[in-house]
Coordinates of C-alpha atoms and ligand atoms in Angstrom, one line a residue:
M227 CA 9.0 26.6 31.4
D228 CA 12.4 25.8 29.8
E229 CA 13.7 28.4 27.5
M230 CA 14.0 26.8 24.0
T231 CA 16.5 28.1 21.5
I232 CA 15.0 27.9 18.1
Q233 CA 17.6 28.0 15.3
T234 CA 16.7 29.3 11.9
I235 CA 18.9 27.6 9.3
R236 CA 19.4 29.1 5.9
T237 CA 19.1 26.5 3.1
Q238 CA 18.8 26.1 -0.7
P239 CA 15.7 24.5 -2.1
F240 CA 16.1 21.0 -3.7
S241 CA 14.3 20.7 -7.0
D242 CA 13.4 17.0 -6.7
Q243 CA 11.1 16.9 -3.6
K244 CA 8.0 15.9 -5.6
P245 CA 6.1 13.1 -3.8
G246 CA 5.2 10.0 -6.0
T247 CA 2.4 7.5 -5.7
S248 CA 3.1 7.3 -1.9
G249 CA 5.3 10.0 -0.5
L250 CA 8.8 11.1 -1.2
R251 CA 11.2 8.2 -1.8
K252 CA 14.9 8.4 -2.3
K253 CA 18.1 6.5 -1.6
T254 CA 18.8 6.6 2.2
R255 CA 22.1 8.4 1.6
Y256 CA 20.4 11.0 -0.5
F257 CA 18.0 11.6 2.3
Q258 CA 20.9 11.9 4.8
Q259 CA 22.6 14.7 2.9
P260 CA 22.7 18.0 4.8
H261 CA 19.3 19.8 4.9
Y262 CA 17.4 17.3 2.6
L263 CA 15.1 15.8 5.2
E264 CA 14.8 19.1 7.0
N265 CA 13.8 21.0 3.9
F266 CA 11.0 18.5 3.1
V267 CA 9.7 18.5 6.6
Q268 CA 9.7 22.3 6.7
A269 CA 7.9 22.3 3.3
I270 CA 5.2 20.1 4.9
F271 CA 4.9 22.4 7.9
N272 CA 4.7 25.5 5.7
T273 CA 1.7 24.1 3.9
L274 CA -0.3 23.3 7.1
E275 CA -2.8 25.9 8.1
S276 CA -1.5 26.3 11.6
P277 CA 0.8 23.9 13.5
V278 CA 0.6 26.3 16.5
G279 CA -1.5 24.6 19.1
A280 CA -2.1 21.4 17.1
T281 CA -1.0 17.8 17.5
L282 CA 1.2 15.8 15.1
A283 CA 1.7 12.1 14.9
V284 CA 5.1 10.6 14.0
G285 CA 6.3 7.1 13.4
G286 CA 7.9 4.8 10.9
D287 CA 8.5 1.2 9.8
G288 CA 11.8 1.0 11.7
R289 CA 14.1 1.0 8.7
Y290 CA 17.6 2.3 8.7
F291 CA 17.7 6.1 9.5
N292 CA 14.2 5.9 11.1
R293 CA 15.4 6.8 14.6
E294 CA 17.6 9.7 13.5
A295 CA 14.9 11.1 11.2
I296 CA 12.4 11.0 14.1
Q297 CA 14.7 13.1 16.4
I298 CA 15.1 15.7 13.6
I299 CA 11.3 15.8 13.0
L300 CA 10.7 16.2 16.8
K301 CA 13.0 19.2 17.0
M302 CA 11.4 20.8 14.0
A303 CA 7.9 20.1 15.3
V304 CA 8.9 21.9 18.6
A305 CA 10.3 24.8 16.5
A306 CA 7.0 24.9 14.5
G307 CA 5.0 25.3 17.7
F308 CA 3.0 22.1 17.8
S309 CA 1.5 21.8 21.3
E310 CA 1.8 18.0 21.1
V311 CA 3.6 15.3 19.2
I312 CA 2.6 11.7 19.5
V313 CA 5.4 9.2 18.6
G314 CA 5.3 5.5 18.5
Q315 CA 7.7 3.8 21.0
Y316 CA 11.1 2.9 19.3
G317 CA 9.9 5.2 16.5
F318 CA 7.5 2.5 15.3
L319 CA 4.1 2.9 13.7
S320 CA 2.9 0.8 10.8
T321 CA 1.2 2.9 8.1
P322 CA -2.4 1.7 9.1
A323 CA -1.6 2.2 12.8
A324 CA -0.4 5.7 12.1
S325 CA -3.7 6.3 10.3
C326 CA -5.6 4.9 13.3
V327 CA -3.6 7.1 15.7
I328 CA -4.2 10.3 13.6
R329 CA -7.9 9.6 13.6
K330 CA -8.3 8.6 17.3
Y331 CA -6.4 11.5 18.7
R332 CA -7.7 14.0 16.1
T333 CA -4.3 15.2 15.1
L334 CA -3.6 17.7 12.4
G335 CA -1.9 14.9 10.5
G336 CA 1.1 12.6 10.7
I337 CA 4.5 12.0 9.2
V338 CA 5.2 8.4 8.4
L339 CA 8.7 7.3 7.6
S340 CA 8.8 4.5 5.2
A341 CA 9.7 3.3 1.7
S342 CA 7.1 0.5 2.1
H343 CA 8.2 -2.7 0.4
N344 CA 11.5 -1.2 -0.9
P345 CA 14.6 -2.7 0.8
G346 CA 16.1 -0.7 3.7
G347 CA 19.7 0.1 4.7
P348 CA 22.4 2.7 4.1
D349 CA 22.5 1.8 0.4
E350 CA 18.8 1.2 0.0
D351 CA 15.6 3.3 0.3
F352 CA 14.1 5.7 2.7
G353 CA 10.8 7.7 2.4
V354 CA 8.6 10.3 4.1
K355 CA 4.8 10.4 3.7
F356 CA 2.5 13.0 5.1
N357 CA -1.0 12.0 6.1
A358 CA -3.8 14.5 6.6
A359 CA -6.3 14.9 9.5
N360 CA -8.5 12.1 8.1
G361 CA -5.6 9.7 8.5
G362 CA -5.2 9.3 4.8
P363 CA -2.3 10.0 2.4
A364 CA -2.1 13.6 1.4
P365 CA -4.4 14.1 -1.6
E366 CA -2.8 15.4 -4.8
G367 CA -3.7 19.1 -4.1
L368 CA -1.7 18.9 -0.8
T369 CA 1.3 17.0 -2.2
E370 CA 1.5 19.6 -5.0
A371 CA 1.4 22.4 -2.4
I372 CA 4.2 20.7 -0.4
Y373 CA 6.2 20.3 -3.6
A374 CA 5.7 24.0 -4.4
A375 CA 6.7 25.0 -0.9
S376 CA 9.9 22.9 -1.2
R377 CA 10.9 24.7 -4.4
S378 CA 11.0 28.1 -2.8
L379 CA 12.2 27.2 0.6
E380 CA 15.0 29.5 2.0
Q381 CA 15.1 28.4 5.6
Y382 CA 13.9 25.9 8.2
R383 CA 13.5 26.1 11.9
I384 CA 14.8 23.6 14.4
A385 CA 14.9 23.6 18.2
E386 CA 18.2 23.1 20.1
M387 CA 17.2 20.4 22.5
A388 CA 18.3 17.0 23.9
D389 CA 17.1 13.9 22.0
V390 CA 13.8 12.4 23.3
D391 CA 14.0 8.9 24.8
I392 CA 11.7 7.3 22.2
D393 CA 12.3 3.9 23.7
T394 CA 10.4 4.6 26.8
C395 CA 6.7 5.4 26.8
G396 CA 5.7 8.5 28.6
D397 CA 5.4 12.3 28.4
Y398 CA 8.4 14.6 27.7
R399 CA 8.3 18.4 27.7
R400 CA 10.3 20.5 25.3
G401 CA 9.6 24.2 25.6
E402 CA 5.8 24.6 24.9
T403 CA 5.5 21.2 23.3
R404 CA 4.4 17.9 25.0
I405 CA 5.9 14.9 23.3
R406 CA 4.0 11.7 24.1
V407 CA 5.8 8.4 23.4
I408 CA 3.0 5.8 23.0
D409 CA 2.7 2.0 22.6
P410 CA 2.5 1.7 18.8
V411 CA 0.2 -1.4 19.0
E412 CA -2.4 -0.7 21.7
D413 CA -4.7 1.7 19.8
Y414 CA -4.6 -0.4 16.7
L415 CA -5.4 -3.5 18.7
E416 CA -8.4 -1.8 20.3
L417 CA -9.7 -0.9 16.8
M418 CA -9.4 -4.5 15.6
R419 CA -11.4 -5.6 18.7
K420 CA -14.2 -3.4 17.5
L421 CA -14.3 -4.8 14.0
F422 CA -13.9 -8.5 14.3
D423 CA -15.4 -11.5 16.2
F424 CA -12.4 -12.2 18.4
E425 CA -14.0 -15.1 20.1
K426 CA -14.8 -17.0 16.9
I427 CA -11.3 -16.3 15.5
A428 CA -9.7 -17.4 18.8
N429 CA -11.6 -20.7 18.6
L430 CA -10.5 -21.2 15.0
L431 CA -6.9 -20.5 15.8
Q432 CA -7.0 -23.0 18.6
Q433 CA -8.6 -25.8 16.5
P434 CA -5.9 -28.5 16.2
D435 CA -6.6 -28.9 12.5
F436 CA -6.3 -25.2 11.8
T437 CA -2.8 -24.1 11.1
F438 CA -1.7 -20.5 10.3
C439 CA 1.5 -18.9 9.4
F440 CA 2.1 -15.2 9.2
D441 CA 5.3 -13.9 7.7
A442 CA 6.2 -10.4 8.9
M443 CA 9.3 -10.4 6.6
H444 CA 11.5 -8.8 9.4
A445 CA 9.3 -5.7 9.1
I446 CA 6.9 -3.7 11.2
T447 CA 3.9 -6.0 11.4
G448 CA 5.9 -8.4 13.5
I449 CA 5.0 -6.4 16.7
Y450 CA 1.3 -6.2 15.6
A451 CA 1.0 -9.8 14.5
K452 CA 2.5 -11.2 17.7
A453 CA 0.3 -9.1 19.9
L454 CA -2.8 -9.8 18.0
F455 CA -2.5 -13.4 16.7
E456 CA -0.4 -15.0 19.3
Q457 CA -1.2 -13.0 22.5
A458 CA -4.8 -11.7 22.1
L459 CA -6.1 -14.6 19.9
G460 CA -4.1 -17.4 21.3
A461 CA -2.5 -18.8 18.1
P462 CA 0.5 -21.0 19.0
A463 CA 3.9 -19.3 19.5
G464 CA 5.8 -19.5 16.3
T465 CA 2.7 -18.7 14.2
V466 CA 4.4 -15.4 13.3
I467 CA 7.7 -15.9 11.5
N468 CA 10.4 -13.2 10.9
G469 CA 8.6 -11.3 13.5
T470 CA 11.3 -8.9 14.8
P471 CA 11.5 -5.6 12.9
L472 CA 15.0 -5.1 11.6
P473 CA 16.5 -1.9 10.1
D474 CA 17.5 -3.8 6.9
F475 CA 14.6 -6.3 6.9
G476 CA 17.2 -9.0 7.1
G477 CA 18.6 -8.0 3.8
G478 CA 15.4 -8.8 1.8
H479 CA 12.6 -7.1 0.0
P480 CA 9.8 -6.8 2.5
D481 CA 7.3 -7.2 -0.3
P482 CA 4.6 -9.8 0.2
N483 CA 4.4 -11.6 -3.1
L484 CA 5.2 -15.0 -4.5
A485 CA 8.7 -13.9 -5.5
H486 CA 9.8 -12.3 -2.3
A487 CA 8.0 -14.0 0.6
E488 CA 10.1 -17.1 -0.1
E489 CA 10.0 -18.7 3.3
L490 CA 6.2 -18.5 3.6
V491 CA 5.7 -19.8 0.0
H492 CA 8.0 -22.7 0.7
R493 CA 5.9 -23.6 3.8
M494 CA 2.5 -23.2 2.0
F495 CA 3.1 -25.1 -1.2
R496 CA 3.2 -28.6 0.2
A497 CA 0.5 -31.1 1.0
D498 CA 0.9 -30.7 4.8
G499 CA 1.3 -26.9 4.7
P500 CA -0.7 -24.5 6.9
V501 CA -4.4 -23.9 6.2
L502 CA -3.9 -20.2 6.0
G503 CA -0.7 -18.2 5.1
A504 CA -0.2 -14.5 5.0
A505 CA 2.5 -11.9 4.7
S506 CA 2.8 -8.1 5.0
D507 CA 5.2 -5.5 3.7
G508 CA 7.8 -3.1 5.2
D509 CA 5.2 -0.7 6.6
G510 CA 2.3 -3.1 7.1
D511 CA -0.2 -1.8 4.6
R512 CA 0.1 -4.6 2.1
N513 CA -0.9 -8.3 2.4
M514 CA -0.7 -11.5 0.6
I515 CA -3.2 -14.3 1.3
L516 CA -2.4 -18.0 0.6
G517 CA -4.2 -21.2 1.3
R518 CA -2.5 -24.6 1.4
E519 CA -1.0 -24.9 -2.1
F520 CA -3.1 -22.0 -3.2
Y521 CA -2.4 -18.4 -4.1
V522 CA -5.2 -15.8 -3.8
T523 CA -4.6 -12.8 -6.1
P524 CA -5.1 -9.5 -4.4
S525 CA -7.9 -8.6 -6.9
D526 CA -9.7 -11.8 -5.9
S527 CA -9.0 -11.3 -2.2
V528 CA -10.8 -7.9 -2.1
A529 CA -13.7 -9.4 -4.1
V530 CA -14.0 -12.3 -1.7
I531 CA -13.9 -10.0 1.4
A532 CA -16.6 -7.8 -0.1
A533 CA -18.8 -10.7 -1.0
N534 CA -18.5 -12.2 2.5
A535 CA -18.4 -8.9 4.4
T536 CA -21.6 -9.4 6.3
L537 CA -20.0 -12.4 8.1
I538 CA -17.7 -9.8 9.8
P539 CA -19.3 -7.9 12.7
A540 CA -18.2 -4.4 11.5
Y541 CA -19.8 -4.9 8.1
R542 CA -22.8 -6.9 9.2
K543 CA -25.2 -4.2 8.0
G544 CA -23.7 -4.3 4.5
L545 CA -21.5 -2.1 2.4
A546 CA -22.1 1.5 1.2
G547 CA -20.2 0.8 -1.9
V548 CA -16.8 -0.5 -3.1
A549 CA -13.8 0.8 -5.1
R550 CA -10.7 -0.5 -6.8
S551 CA -7.8 1.1 -8.6
M552 CA -8.1 1.1 -12.4
P553 CA -5.5 -1.6 -13.0
T554 CA -7.1 -3.9 -10.4
S555 CA -9.1 -6.7 -11.9
C556 CA -12.9 -6.5 -12.4
A557 CA -13.6 -9.3 -9.8
L558 CA -14.8 -6.6 -7.4
D559 CA -17.1 -5.2 -10.0
A560 CA -18.8 -8.5 -10.4
V561 CA -19.5 -8.6 -6.7
A562 CA -20.8 -5.1 -6.7
N563 CA -23.1 -5.8 -9.7
K564 CA -24.7 -8.8 -8.0
L565 CA -25.1 -7.0 -4.6
G566 CA -26.4 -3.8 -6.2
L567 CA -23.5 -1.7 -4.9
A568 CA -21.7 1.2 -6.5
C569 CA -18.2 0.3 -7.6
Y570 CA -15.8 3.2 -8.2
E571 CA -12.6 3.0 -10.4
T572 CA -9.8 5.3 -9.2
P573 CA -6.2 5.9 -10.2
T574 CA -3.4 3.9 -8.6
G575 CA -2.6 5.0 -5.0
W576 CA -4.5 4.9 -1.8
K577 CA -4.9 8.7 -1.7
F578 CA -7.7 8.4 -4.3
F579 CA -9.9 6.4 -2.0
G580 CA -9.8 9.0 0.8
N581 CA -12.6 11.2 -0.4
L582 CA -14.9 8.3 -1.3
L583 CA -14.4 6.8 2.2
D584 CA -14.8 10.2 4.0
A585 CA -18.0 10.8 2.0
G586 CA -19.4 7.4 3.0
K587 CA -19.7 6.4 -0.6
I588 CA -17.6 3.2 -0.1
T589 CA -16.8 0.8 2.8
I590 CA -14.2 -1.6 1.2
C591 CA -11.6 -0.9 -1.4
G592 CA -8.5 -2.5 -2.9
E593 CA -5.6 -2.5 -5.3
E594 CA -4.0 -5.3 -7.3
S595 CA -0.7 -4.4 -5.6
F596 CA -1.5 -6.4 -2.4
G597 CA -3.5 -3.5 -0.9
T598 CA -6.9 -4.0 0.8
G599 CA -8.7 -1.8 3.3
S600 CA -11.9 -0.3 4.6
D601 CA -13.4 2.8 6.2
H602 CA -11.9 1.7 9.6
V603 CA -8.8 3.8 8.7
R604 CA -7.7 5.7 5.6
E605 CA -4.8 3.5 4.5
K606 CA -4.6 0.0 3.2
D607 CA -4.2 -2.4 6.0
G608 CA -2.4 -5.8 5.8
I609 CA -3.3 -7.1 9.2
W610 CA -6.9 -6.1 8.8
A611 CA -7.1 -8.1 5.5
V612 CA -5.7 -11.2 7.3
M613 CA -8.3 -10.6 10.1
C614 CA -11.1 -10.5 7.5
W615 CA -9.9 -13.9 6.1
L616 CA -9.7 -15.4 9.6
N617 CA -13.2 -14.1 10.4
I618 CA -14.6 -15.5 7.1
L619 CA -12.8 -18.8 7.6
A620 CA -14.1 -19.1 11.2
E621 CA -17.7 -18.6 9.9
R622 CA -17.5 -20.8 6.8
Q623 CA -15.2 -23.6 8.0
Q624 CA -13.9 -24.2 4.5
S625 CA -10.5 -24.1 3.0
V626 CA -9.2 -21.0 1.4
A627 CA -9.1 -22.7 -2.0
D628 CA -12.7 -23.9 -1.6
I629 CA -13.9 -20.4 -0.7
V630 CA -12.2 -18.8 -3.7
K631 CA -13.4 -21.5 -6.1
A632 CA -17.0 -21.2 -4.9
H633 CA -16.6 -17.4 -5.4
W634 CA -15.5 -18.0 -9.0
A635 CA -18.4 -20.3 -9.6
A636 CA -20.8 -17.6 -8.3
Y637 CA -19.2 -14.5 -9.9
G638 CA -17.0 -15.8 -12.7
R639 CA -13.2 -15.9 -12.6
S640 CA -11.0 -13.0 -13.9
Y641 CA -7.6 -14.3 -14.9
Y642 CA -5.2 -11.6 -14.0
T643 CA -1.4 -10.9 -14.0
R644 CA 1.0 -8.0 -13.7
H645 CA 4.4 -8.0 -15.4
D646 CA 6.9 -5.5 -14.1
Y647 CA 9.9 -4.4 -16.2
E648 CA 12.3 -2.9 -13.6
G649 CA 15.5 -1.0 -14.2
L650 CA 14.6 0.6 -17.5
S651 CA 16.2 4.0 -18.1
N652 CA 13.9 7.0 -17.6
E653 CA 14.2 7.7 -21.3
Q654 CA 13.1 4.1 -22.2
G655 CA 10.1 4.3 -19.9
A656 CA 9.1 7.7 -21.3
A657 CA 9.5 6.5 -24.9
I658 CA 7.2 3.5 -24.3
M659 CA 4.5 5.6 -22.7
L660 CA 4.7 8.3 -25.4
H661 CA 4.3 5.6 -28.0
L662 CA 1.3 4.0 -26.2
R663 CA -0.4 7.3 -25.6
A664 CA -0.2 8.1 -29.3
L665 CA -1.5 4.7 -30.2
A666 CA -4.4 4.9 -27.8
A667 CA -5.3 8.3 -29.1
S668 CA -5.8 7.0 -32.6
S669 CA -8.4 4.3 -32.8
E670 CA -7.5 3.6 -36.4
Q671 CA -3.9 2.9 -35.5
A672 CA -4.8 1.0 -32.4
I673 CA -7.2 -1.3 -34.3
A674 CA -4.5 -1.8 -37.0
A675 CA -1.9 -2.7 -34.4
V676 CA -4.2 -5.2 -32.7
A677 CA -4.9 -6.8 -36.1
E678 CA -1.2 -6.9 -37.1
A679 CA -0.5 -8.8 -33.9
G680 CA -3.0 -11.4 -35.1
H681 CA -5.3 -10.9 -32.2
A682 CA -8.8 -12.2 -33.0
I683 CA -10.9 -10.2 -30.6
A684 CA -11.9 -6.7 -31.5
L685 CA -10.6 -3.7 -29.7
A686 CA -13.5 -2.0 -28.0
S687 CA -11.7 1.2 -26.9
A688 CA -8.4 2.6 -25.8
D689 CA -7.5 5.7 -23.7
D690 CA -5.2 7.2 -21.2
F691 CA -7.2 6.9 -18.0
A692 CA -8.4 10.2 -16.4
Y693 CA -10.3 10.4 -13.2
T694 CA -12.7 13.0 -11.9
D695 CA -13.1 12.7 -8.2
P696 CA -16.8 12.4 -7.5
V697 CA -16.6 14.3 -4.3
D698 CA -14.4 17.3 -5.0
A699 CA -14.4 17.2 -8.8
S700 CA -10.6 17.4 -9.0
V701 CA -9.2 15.8 -12.2
S702 CA -6.2 13.5 -12.4
R703 CA -4.9 12.8 -15.9
Q704 CA -2.5 10.3 -17.5
Q705 CA -3.1 7.6 -15.0
G706 CA -2.4 4.6 -17.3
V707 CA -3.0 3.7 -20.9
R708 CA -5.6 1.0 -21.4
F709 CA -6.8 -1.1 -24.3
L710 CA -10.2 -2.7 -23.7
F711 CA -11.4 -5.6 -25.8
A712 CA -14.9 -6.8 -26.8
D713 CA -14.6 -9.9 -24.6
G714 CA -14.0 -7.9 -21.5
A715 CA -10.2 -8.4 -21.6
R716 CA -7.9 -5.5 -20.8
V717 CA -4.2 -4.6 -21.2
V718 CA -3.1 -1.6 -19.1
Y719 CA 0.3 0.1 -18.9
R720 CA 1.7 2.6 -16.5
L721 CA 5.0 3.7 -15.0
S722 CA 5.7 3.1 -11.3
G723 CA 5.7 6.2 -9.1
T724 CA 7.4 4.6 -6.1
G725 CA 10.9 3.6 -7.4
T726 CA 14.1 5.4 -6.6
V727 CA 16.2 4.7 -9.7
G728 CA 15.3 4.6 -13.4
A729 CA 11.8 3.6 -14.5
T730 CA 9.6 0.5 -13.9
L731 CA 7.0 -0.3 -16.5
R732 CA 4.0 -2.2 -15.2
I733 CA 1.9 -4.1 -17.7
Y734 CA -1.5 -5.4 -16.3
V735 CA -3.3 -8.1 -18.2
E736 CA -6.8 -9.4 -17.5
K737 CA -9.4 -11.6 -19.0
P738 CA -12.8 -12.6 -17.4
E739 CA -13.8 -16.2 -17.8
P740 CA -17.4 -17.0 -16.9
N741 CA -17.2 -20.6 -17.9
L742 CA -16.8 -22.8 -14.8
A743 CA -15.1 -25.6 -16.8
R744 CA -12.2 -23.2 -17.5
H745 CA -11.5 -22.0 -13.9
D746 CA -8.6 -24.3 -13.2
E747 CA -6.1 -23.2 -15.7
D748 CA -2.6 -21.8 -15.2
T749 CA -2.8 -18.0 -15.3
Q750 CA 0.2 -17.3 -17.5
T751 CA -0.8 -19.9 -20.0
Y752 CA -4.4 -18.8 -20.1
L753 CA -3.3 -15.2 -20.7
A754 CA -0.4 -16.0 -23.0
D755 CA -2.0 -14.5 -26.1
L756 CA -2.8 -11.2 -24.4
I757 CA 0.7 -11.1 -22.8
R758 CA 2.2 -11.4 -26.3
L759 CA -0.2 -8.7 -27.6
A760 CA 0.8 -6.4 -24.7
G761 CA 4.5 -6.7 -25.8
H762 CA 3.6 -6.1 -29.4
L763 CA 1.4 -3.0 -28.8
S764 CA 4.0 -1.3 -26.6
H765 CA 7.0 -2.0 -29.0
L766 CA 8.6 -3.2 -25.8
E767 CA 11.5 -5.0 -27.3
A768 CA 12.3 -2.3 -29.8
L769 CA 12.1 0.5 -27.3
S770 CA 13.8 -1.2 -24.3
G771 CA 15.5 -4.4 -25.6
R772 CA 13.5 -6.4 -23.0
T773 CA 11.6 -9.6 -23.8
E774 CA 11.0 -11.0 -20.3
P775 CA 9.6 -9.2 -17.2
T776 CA 11.7 -8.9 -14.0
V777 CA 8.8 -9.7 -11.6
I778 CA 5.5 -11.4 -12.3
T779 CA 2.6 -11.1 -9.8
Ligands
VG1_870 C1 2.7 0.9 -6.0 C2 1.4 0.2 -6.3 C3 0.3 1.0 -5.8 C4 0.4 1.3 -4.4 C5 1.8 2.0 -4.1 C6 2.1 2.3 -2.7 O1 2.7 2.1 -6.8 O2 1.3 -0.1 -7.7 O3 -0.9 0.3 -6.1 O4 -0.6 2.2 -3.9 O5 2.8 1.2 -4.7 O6 2.1 1.1 -1.9 P1 3.5 2.3 -8.2 O7 3.4 3.7 -8.5 O8 4.9 1.9 -7.9 O9 2.9 1.4 -9.1 V1 3.1 1.0 -0.6 O10 2.7 -0.4 0.2 O11 4.5 1.3 -1.4 O12 2.8 2.4 0.3
CO871 CO1 3.5 -0.4 2.0

């Protein structure tokens, strides 16, 4: 056995290593400052029961600094005494693939390097997430323990060893630790084979009148999409566009929405566009679904998938239940109602679905922010969502638009939009939320404010959403201020927990429309009154000087 020298490095704690909605995210240069990454990784290791003898999974979305960060984590994992570390080749693992690997190899957990849909590069964003043994994002109790450990950290341990050749699959030994560099796609592909009807989907993809375009946005899903859609399922070469993962995502925002997936949107919104279009984000957990000249909102997408789940082999026996994050539209609730399923409403962030999935209370869940998933892993999964749509299309042989319109006819349509106000100062963001909390706490004032805005529909209730986990009874407070109206409409406000500078205010507006004759209207026009009301209630202009959102989804 080689003798390994383990160095103990004295360090000062950083006060800002508090994970947000999805891990710790900072500017890349900030992460690169001496000891910053090391401190956070040591804080993670210090909160684990016993790394000694256990296995750790490591991978990332390939963004700038991914490779260097992985070498540091490997050296620290060796020093911590892990008996095995599993790393994706080239340092790649999409977020859902990391979840799959953690579960399949029963690791103690995994470190995923990503800032998701945020741009990458030396002047952009980097991030570190820890996933637990169930494959899911660390629950709040664990992220708080990591944060507490980071605040009192005095030293970290790192092995003096040569870098591992992460570009070549195989086993490497460092001291007592075996480092296994694995194909980042293979295990995930095997899982997909178990869930979906590959033969039917392959037939669909090879139909001459069926055209499909998947935009990987120069991010991690390129390698998964090419292996799955083009190689395993026989879609024509070129089906996957922007399919090579780049450290700076080609200079773009790898965020699959109508604003950022420009190339795909351009191809889809024309009379001879592809039948199905889809895109995924930086780390592969988000998805956007488009039909020819048709946009499927994420809230509708999860509802359609749930309503059609029994067409998919993995869900043929039906669903245990479903869940959505609080700001996600109630389209899923309508499906649950009709099918007699339980529907849970959780705070924003995938970590809140983990307990429900582990306890077998739900099978499918989703968020309005382009996140959809099931109990096959413990993360949202962009490619999985596209496979669901492919499987449903293969069975129903209808267009995407026809499927969604038939869905609205059966369950009603919920008009839904999210307006983001990016780049507010932290003070502005805090002032708006403070005002909204006070308003929601006083029904008299809230009712008066609604009347003052000239809104005709009565306010039914207002609150700051608090969630009690039905499995472990843990309580999460201040998860978004909501105003609920007598006609089922809602206005919800919260601050983003994934940004790296200033504050982003998100305003979510929804109104259910049961009347079939009104299912073909423009969303922004249909919701205009509520959008105006949302601005009024929040004192947005007075408190931030803003009148128009930066991004509308
Ligand atoms: C956003 C989304 C949230 C999602 C989170 C992580 O969080 O709103 O629904 O779970 O990003 O997604 P926030 O706090 O900025 O609203 V990802 O793809 O960044 O891991
Ligand atoms: Co993501």
